PDB file of C-alpha atoms in Angstrom:
ATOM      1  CA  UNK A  24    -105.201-164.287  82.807  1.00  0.00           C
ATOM      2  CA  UNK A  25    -102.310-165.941  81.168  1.00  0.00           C
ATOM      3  CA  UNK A  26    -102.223-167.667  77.443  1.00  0.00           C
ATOM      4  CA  UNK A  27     -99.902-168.903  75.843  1.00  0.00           C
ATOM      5  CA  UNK A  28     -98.624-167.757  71.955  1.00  0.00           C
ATOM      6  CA  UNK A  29     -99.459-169.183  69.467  1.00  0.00           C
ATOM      7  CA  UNK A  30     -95.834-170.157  68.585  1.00  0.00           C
ATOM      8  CA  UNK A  31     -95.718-172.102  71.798  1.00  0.00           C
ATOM      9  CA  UNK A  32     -99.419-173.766  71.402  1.00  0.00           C
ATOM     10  CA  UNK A  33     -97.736-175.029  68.338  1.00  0.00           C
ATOM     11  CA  UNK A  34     -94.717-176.020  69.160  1.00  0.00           C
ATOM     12  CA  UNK A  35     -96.265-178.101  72.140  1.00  0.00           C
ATOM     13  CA  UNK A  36     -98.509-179.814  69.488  1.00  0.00           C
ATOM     14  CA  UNK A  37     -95.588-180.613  67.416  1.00  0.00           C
ATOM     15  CA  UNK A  38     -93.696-182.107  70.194  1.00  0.00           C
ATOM     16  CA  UNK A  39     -96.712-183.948  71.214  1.00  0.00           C
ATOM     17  CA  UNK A  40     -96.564-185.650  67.818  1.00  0.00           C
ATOM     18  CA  UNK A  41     -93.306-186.113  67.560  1.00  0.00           C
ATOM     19  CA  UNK A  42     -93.975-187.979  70.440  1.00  0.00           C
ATOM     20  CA  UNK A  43     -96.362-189.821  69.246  1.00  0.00           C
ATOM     21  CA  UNK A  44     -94.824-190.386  65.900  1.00  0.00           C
ATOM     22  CA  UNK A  45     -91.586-192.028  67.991  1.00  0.00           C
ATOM     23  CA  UNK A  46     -93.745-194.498  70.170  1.00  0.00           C
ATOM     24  CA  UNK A  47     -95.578-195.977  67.528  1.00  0.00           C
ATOM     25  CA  UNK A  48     -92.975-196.685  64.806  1.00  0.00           C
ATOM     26  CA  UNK A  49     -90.893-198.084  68.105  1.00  0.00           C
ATOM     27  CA  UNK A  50     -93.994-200.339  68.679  1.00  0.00           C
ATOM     28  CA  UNK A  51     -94.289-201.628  65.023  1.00  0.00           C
ATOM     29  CA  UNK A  52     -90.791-202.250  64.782  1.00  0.00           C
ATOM     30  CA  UNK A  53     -90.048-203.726  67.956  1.00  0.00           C
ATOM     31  CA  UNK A  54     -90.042-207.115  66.643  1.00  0.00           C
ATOM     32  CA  UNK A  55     -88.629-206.338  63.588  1.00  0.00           C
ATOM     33  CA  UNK A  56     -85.676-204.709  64.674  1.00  0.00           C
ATOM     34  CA  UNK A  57     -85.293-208.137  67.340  1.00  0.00           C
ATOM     35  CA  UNK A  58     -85.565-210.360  64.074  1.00  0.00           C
ATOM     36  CA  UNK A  59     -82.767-207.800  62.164  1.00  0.00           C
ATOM     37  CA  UNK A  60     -80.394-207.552  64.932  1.00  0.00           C
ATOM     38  CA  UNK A  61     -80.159-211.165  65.489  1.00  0.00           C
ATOM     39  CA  UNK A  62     -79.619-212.452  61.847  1.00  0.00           C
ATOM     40  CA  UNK A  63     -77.204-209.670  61.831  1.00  0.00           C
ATOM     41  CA  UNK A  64     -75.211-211.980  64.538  1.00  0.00           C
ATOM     42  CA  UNK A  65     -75.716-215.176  62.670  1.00  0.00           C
ATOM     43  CA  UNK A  66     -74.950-213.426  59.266  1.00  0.00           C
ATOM     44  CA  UNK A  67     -71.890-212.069  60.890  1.00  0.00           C
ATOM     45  CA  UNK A  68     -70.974-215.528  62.003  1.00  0.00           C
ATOM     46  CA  UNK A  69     -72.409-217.625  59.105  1.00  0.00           C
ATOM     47  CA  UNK A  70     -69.246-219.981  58.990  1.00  0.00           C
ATOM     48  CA  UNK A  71     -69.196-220.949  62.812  1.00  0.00           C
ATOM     49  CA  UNK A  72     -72.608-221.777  62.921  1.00  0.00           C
ATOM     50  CA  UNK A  73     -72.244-225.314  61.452  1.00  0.00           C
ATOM     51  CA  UNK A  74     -76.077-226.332  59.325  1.00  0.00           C
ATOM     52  CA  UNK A  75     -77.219-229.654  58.661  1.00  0.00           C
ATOM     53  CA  UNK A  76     -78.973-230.159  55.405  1.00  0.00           C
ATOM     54  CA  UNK A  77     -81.816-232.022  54.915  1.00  0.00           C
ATOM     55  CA  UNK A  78     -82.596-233.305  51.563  1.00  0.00           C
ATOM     56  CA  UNK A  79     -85.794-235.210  50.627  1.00  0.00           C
ATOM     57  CA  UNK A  80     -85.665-237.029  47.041  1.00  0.00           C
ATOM     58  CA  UNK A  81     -88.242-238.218  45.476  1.00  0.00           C
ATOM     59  CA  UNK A  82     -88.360-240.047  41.586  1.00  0.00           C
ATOM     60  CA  UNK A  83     -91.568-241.231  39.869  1.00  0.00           C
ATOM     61  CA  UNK A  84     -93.402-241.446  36.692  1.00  0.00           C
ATOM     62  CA  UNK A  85     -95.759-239.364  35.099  1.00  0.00           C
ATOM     63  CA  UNK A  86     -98.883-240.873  34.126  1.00  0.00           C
ATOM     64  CA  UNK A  87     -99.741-241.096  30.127  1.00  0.00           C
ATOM     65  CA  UNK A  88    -102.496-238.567  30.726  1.00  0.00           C
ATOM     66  CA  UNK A  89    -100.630-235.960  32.576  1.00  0.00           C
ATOM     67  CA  UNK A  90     -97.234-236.768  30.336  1.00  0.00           C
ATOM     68  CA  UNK A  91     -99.593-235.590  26.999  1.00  0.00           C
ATOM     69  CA  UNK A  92    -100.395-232.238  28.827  1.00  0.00           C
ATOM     70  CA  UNK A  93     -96.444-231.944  28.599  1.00  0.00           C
ATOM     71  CA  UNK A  94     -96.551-232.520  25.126  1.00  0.00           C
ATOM     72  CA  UNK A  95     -98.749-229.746  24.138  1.00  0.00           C
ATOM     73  CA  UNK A  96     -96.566-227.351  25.517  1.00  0.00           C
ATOM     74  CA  UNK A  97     -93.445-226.590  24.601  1.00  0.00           C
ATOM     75  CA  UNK A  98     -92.581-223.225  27.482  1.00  0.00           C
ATOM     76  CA  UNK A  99     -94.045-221.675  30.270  1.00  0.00           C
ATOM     77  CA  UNK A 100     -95.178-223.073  33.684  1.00  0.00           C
ATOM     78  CA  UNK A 101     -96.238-226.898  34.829  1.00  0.00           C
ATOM     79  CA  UNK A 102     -99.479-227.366  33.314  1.00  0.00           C
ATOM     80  CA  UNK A 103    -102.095-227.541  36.125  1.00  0.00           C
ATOM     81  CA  UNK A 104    -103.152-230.856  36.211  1.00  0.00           C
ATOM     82  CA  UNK A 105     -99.148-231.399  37.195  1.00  0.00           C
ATOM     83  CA  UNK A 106     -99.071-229.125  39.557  1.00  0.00           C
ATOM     84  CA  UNK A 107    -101.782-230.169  40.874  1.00  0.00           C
ATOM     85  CA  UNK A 108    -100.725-234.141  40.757  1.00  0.00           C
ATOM     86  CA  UNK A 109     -98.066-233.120  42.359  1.00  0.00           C
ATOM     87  CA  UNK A 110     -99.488-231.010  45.431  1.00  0.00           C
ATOM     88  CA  UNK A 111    -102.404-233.573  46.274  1.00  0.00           C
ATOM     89  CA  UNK A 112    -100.285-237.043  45.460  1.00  0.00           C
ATOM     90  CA  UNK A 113     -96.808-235.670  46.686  1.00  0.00           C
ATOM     91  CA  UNK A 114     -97.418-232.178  48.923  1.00  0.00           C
ATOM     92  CA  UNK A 115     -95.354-230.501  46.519  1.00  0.00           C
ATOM     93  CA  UNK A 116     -96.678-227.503  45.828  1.00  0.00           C
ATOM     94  CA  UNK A 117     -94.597-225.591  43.011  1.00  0.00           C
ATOM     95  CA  UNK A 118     -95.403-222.493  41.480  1.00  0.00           C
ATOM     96  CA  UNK A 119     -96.575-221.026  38.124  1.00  0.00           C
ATOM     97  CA  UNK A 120     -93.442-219.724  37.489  1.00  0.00           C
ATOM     98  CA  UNK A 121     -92.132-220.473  34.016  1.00  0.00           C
ATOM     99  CA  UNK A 122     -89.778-223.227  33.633  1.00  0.00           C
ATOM    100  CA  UNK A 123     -86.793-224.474  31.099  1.00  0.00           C
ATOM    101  CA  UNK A 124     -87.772-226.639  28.415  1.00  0.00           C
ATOM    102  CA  UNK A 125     -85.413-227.361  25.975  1.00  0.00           C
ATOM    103  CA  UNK A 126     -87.335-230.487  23.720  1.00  0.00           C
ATOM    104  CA  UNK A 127     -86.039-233.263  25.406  1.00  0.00           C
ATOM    105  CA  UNK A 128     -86.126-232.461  29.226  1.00  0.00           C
ATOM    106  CA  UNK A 129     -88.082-229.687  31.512  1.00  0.00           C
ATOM    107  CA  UNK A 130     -86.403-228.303  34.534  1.00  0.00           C
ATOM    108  CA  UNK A 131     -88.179-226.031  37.454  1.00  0.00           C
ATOM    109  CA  UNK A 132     -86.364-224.335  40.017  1.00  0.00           C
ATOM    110  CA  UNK A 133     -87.910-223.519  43.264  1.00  0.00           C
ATOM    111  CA  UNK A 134     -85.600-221.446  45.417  1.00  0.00           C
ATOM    112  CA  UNK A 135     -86.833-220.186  48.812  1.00  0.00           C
ATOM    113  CA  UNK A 136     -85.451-219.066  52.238  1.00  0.00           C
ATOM    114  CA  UNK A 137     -83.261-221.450  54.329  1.00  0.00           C
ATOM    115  CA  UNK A 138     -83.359-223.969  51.159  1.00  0.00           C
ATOM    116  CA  UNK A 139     -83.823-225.180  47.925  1.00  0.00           C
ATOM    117  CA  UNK A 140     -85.931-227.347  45.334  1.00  0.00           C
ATOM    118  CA  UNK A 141     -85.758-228.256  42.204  1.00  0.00           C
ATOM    119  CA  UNK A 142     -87.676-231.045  40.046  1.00  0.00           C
ATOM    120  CA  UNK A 143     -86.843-232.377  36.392  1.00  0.00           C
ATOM    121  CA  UNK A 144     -89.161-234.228  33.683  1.00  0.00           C
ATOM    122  CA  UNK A 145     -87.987-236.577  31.085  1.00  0.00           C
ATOM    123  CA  UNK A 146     -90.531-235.769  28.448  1.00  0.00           C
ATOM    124  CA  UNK A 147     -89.876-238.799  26.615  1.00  0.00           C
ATOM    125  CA  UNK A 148     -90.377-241.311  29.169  1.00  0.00           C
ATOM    126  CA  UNK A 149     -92.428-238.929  32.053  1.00  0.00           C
ATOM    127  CA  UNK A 150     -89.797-239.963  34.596  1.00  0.00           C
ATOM    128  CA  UNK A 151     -89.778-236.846  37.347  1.00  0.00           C
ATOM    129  CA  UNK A 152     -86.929-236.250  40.038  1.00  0.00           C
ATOM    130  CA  UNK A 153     -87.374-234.010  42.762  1.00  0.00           C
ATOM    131  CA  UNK A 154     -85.608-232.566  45.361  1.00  0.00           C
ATOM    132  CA  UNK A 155     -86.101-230.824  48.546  1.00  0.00           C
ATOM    133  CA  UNK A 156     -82.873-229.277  50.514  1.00  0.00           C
ATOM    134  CA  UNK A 157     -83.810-227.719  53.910  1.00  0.00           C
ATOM    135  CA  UNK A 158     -80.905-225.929  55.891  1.00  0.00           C
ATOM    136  CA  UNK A 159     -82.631-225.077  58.907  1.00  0.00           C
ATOM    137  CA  UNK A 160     -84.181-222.322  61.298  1.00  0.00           C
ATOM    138  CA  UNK A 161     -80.708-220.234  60.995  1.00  0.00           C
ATOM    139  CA  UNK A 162     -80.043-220.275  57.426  1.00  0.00           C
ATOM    140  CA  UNK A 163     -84.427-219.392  56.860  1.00  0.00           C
ATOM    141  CA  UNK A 164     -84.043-216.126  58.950  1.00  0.00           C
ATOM    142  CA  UNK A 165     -80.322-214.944  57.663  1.00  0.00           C
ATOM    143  CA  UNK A 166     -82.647-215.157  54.131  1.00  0.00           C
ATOM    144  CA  UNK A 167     -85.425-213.167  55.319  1.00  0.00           C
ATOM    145  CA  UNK A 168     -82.706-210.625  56.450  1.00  0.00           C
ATOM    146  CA  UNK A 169     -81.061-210.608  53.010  1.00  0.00           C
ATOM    147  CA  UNK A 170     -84.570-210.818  51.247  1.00  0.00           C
ATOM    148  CA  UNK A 171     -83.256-213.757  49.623  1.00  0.00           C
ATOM    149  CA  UNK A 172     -85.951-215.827  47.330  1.00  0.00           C
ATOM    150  CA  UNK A 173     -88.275-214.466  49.717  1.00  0.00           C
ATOM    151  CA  UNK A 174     -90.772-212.525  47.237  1.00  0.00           C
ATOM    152  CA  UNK A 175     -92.814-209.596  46.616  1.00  0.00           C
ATOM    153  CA  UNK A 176     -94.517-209.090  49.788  1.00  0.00           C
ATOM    154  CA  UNK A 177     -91.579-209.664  52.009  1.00  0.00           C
ATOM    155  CA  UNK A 178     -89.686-206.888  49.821  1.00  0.00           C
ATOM    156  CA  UNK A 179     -92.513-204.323  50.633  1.00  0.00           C
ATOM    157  CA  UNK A 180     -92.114-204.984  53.625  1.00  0.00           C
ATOM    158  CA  UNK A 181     -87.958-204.807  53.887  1.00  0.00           C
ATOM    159  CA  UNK A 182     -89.229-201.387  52.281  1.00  0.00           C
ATOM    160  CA  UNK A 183     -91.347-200.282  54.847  1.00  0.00           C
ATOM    161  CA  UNK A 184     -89.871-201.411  57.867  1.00  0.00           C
ATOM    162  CA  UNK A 185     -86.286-199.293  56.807  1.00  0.00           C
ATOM    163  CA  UNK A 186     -88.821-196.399  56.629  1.00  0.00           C
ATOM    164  CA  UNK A 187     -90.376-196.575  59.758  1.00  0.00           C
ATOM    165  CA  UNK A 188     -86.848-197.222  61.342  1.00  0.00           C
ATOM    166  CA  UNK A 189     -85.606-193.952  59.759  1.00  0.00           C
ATOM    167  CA  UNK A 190     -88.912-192.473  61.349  1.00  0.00           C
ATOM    168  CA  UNK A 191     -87.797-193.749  64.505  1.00  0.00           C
ATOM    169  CA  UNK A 192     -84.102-192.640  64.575  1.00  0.00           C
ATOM    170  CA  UNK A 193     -85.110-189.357  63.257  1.00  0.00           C
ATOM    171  CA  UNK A 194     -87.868-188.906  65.836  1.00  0.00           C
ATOM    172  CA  UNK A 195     -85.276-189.861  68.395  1.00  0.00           C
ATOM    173  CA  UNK A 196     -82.743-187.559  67.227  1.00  0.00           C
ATOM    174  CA  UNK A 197     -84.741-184.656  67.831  1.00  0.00           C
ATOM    175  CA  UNK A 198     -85.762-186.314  71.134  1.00  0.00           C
ATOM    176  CA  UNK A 199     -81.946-185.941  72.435  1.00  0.00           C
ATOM    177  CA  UNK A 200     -82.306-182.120  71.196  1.00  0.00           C
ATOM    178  CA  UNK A 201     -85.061-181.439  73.091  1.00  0.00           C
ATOM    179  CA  UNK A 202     -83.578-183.216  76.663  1.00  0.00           C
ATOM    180  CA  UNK A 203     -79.708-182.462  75.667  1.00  0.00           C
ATOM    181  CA  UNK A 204     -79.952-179.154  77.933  1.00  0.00           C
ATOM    182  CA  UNK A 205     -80.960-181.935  80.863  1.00  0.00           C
ATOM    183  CA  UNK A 206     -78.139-184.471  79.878  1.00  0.00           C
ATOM    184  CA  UNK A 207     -75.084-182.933  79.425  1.00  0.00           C
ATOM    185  CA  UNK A 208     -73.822-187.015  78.031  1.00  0.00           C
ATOM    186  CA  UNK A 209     -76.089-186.589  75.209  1.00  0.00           C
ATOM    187  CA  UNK A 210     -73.964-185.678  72.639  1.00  0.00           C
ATOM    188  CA  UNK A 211     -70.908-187.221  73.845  1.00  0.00           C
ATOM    189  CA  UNK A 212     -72.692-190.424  73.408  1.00  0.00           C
ATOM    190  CA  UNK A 213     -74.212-189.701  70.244  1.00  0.00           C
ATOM    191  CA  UNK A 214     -70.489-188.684  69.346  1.00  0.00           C
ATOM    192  CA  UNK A 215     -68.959-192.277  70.116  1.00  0.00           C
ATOM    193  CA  UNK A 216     -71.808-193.833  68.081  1.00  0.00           C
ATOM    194  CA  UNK A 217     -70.311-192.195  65.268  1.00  0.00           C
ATOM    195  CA  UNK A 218     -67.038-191.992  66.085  1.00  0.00           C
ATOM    196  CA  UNK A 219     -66.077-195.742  67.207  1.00  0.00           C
ATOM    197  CA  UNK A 220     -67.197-197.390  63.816  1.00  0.00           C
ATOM    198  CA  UNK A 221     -65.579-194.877  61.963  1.00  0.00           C
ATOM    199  CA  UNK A 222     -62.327-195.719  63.211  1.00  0.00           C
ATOM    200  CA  UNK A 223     -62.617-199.630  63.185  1.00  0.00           C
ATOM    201  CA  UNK A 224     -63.700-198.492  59.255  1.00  0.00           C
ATOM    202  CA  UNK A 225     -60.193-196.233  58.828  1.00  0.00           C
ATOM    203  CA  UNK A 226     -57.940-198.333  60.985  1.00  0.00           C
ATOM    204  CA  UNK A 227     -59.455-202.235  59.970  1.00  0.00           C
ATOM    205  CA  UNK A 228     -61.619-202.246  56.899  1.00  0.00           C
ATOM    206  CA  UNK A 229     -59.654-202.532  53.595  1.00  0.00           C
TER     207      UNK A 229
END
């Protein structure tokens, strides 16, 4: 009766989950590695894709009420009851991030992907400008590739999705070590991919 050793029970295992291990992070970052690869084209060609800004103004008065939470405060965020004017009279929603007050005038900046926003208070007089500059479906995603104003959460993620892509190269790698004996263009291949951007580095990139 023939069994196999143990060495080769494991390393059938181990291949198993290397397997395994090289499916799945190919599966979560399928559509990841779609998103990445394109912005790296429109990054690449950010000045021949030609954007057309949008910018929404809008300029109003604080009322007396809301203009005497101001006065109580002289740093931090919006009060609440602004913010909260703002979002349910306006749809601006702005966040509790701290903004500049310097005695005579307040000023929030909102950046974000693809645009920009920004609103000013008089405190004097409660007169509030805002504006609202949207550069489109191109510039949003080239921002979510540089993890531009795009917070916390999205940074984790940047994070995570690198390692899994490491997991999946690596994986891979040992993939073409396995199969190399069956395809003799393995490593010739695997030698241009290193090869080819080396030179355009040496011969182009100063």
């Amino acid at each position: 009766m023939n069994t196999s050793s143990p060495a080769r029970i494991f390393n059938r295992l181990s291949f198993g989950t290397l397997r395994q291990w090289h499916w799945v992070s190919s599966a979560v970052c399928l559509v990841g590695m779609v998103l990445f690869a394109f912005t790296g084209i429109t990054l690449n060609h950010a000045g021949d894709i030609e954007a057309k800004p949008v910018t929404t103004t809008l300029e109003v008065e604080l009322t007396e009420g809301l203009l005497k939470t101001l006065h109580n405060r002289s740093e931090g965020p919006l009060p609440l009851a602004v913010r909260q004017w703002l979002l349910q009279e306006h749809g601006i929603n702005t966040p509790a991030t701290a903004a500049e007050w310097d005695g005579s005038e307040l000023y929030l900046g909102m950046p974000k992907p693809g645009g920009d926003a920004w609103l000013s208070i008089e405190l004097d007089s409660g007169y509030l400008i805002y504006e609202n500059t949207e550069r489109g479906v191109i510039s949003y995603l080239n921002d979510l590739h540089k993890g531009r104003n795009t917070g916390t959460a999205w940074s984790w993620f940047i994070d995570i999705f690198s390692v899994l892509c490491l997991v999946f190269s690596l994986s891979g790698l040992w993939l073409l070590v396995r199969y190399a004996q069956q395809r003799p263009g393995t490593w010739p291949m695997v030698a241009l991919g290193v090869v080819i951007p080396l030179l355009i580095i040496i011969l182009s990139v100063h």
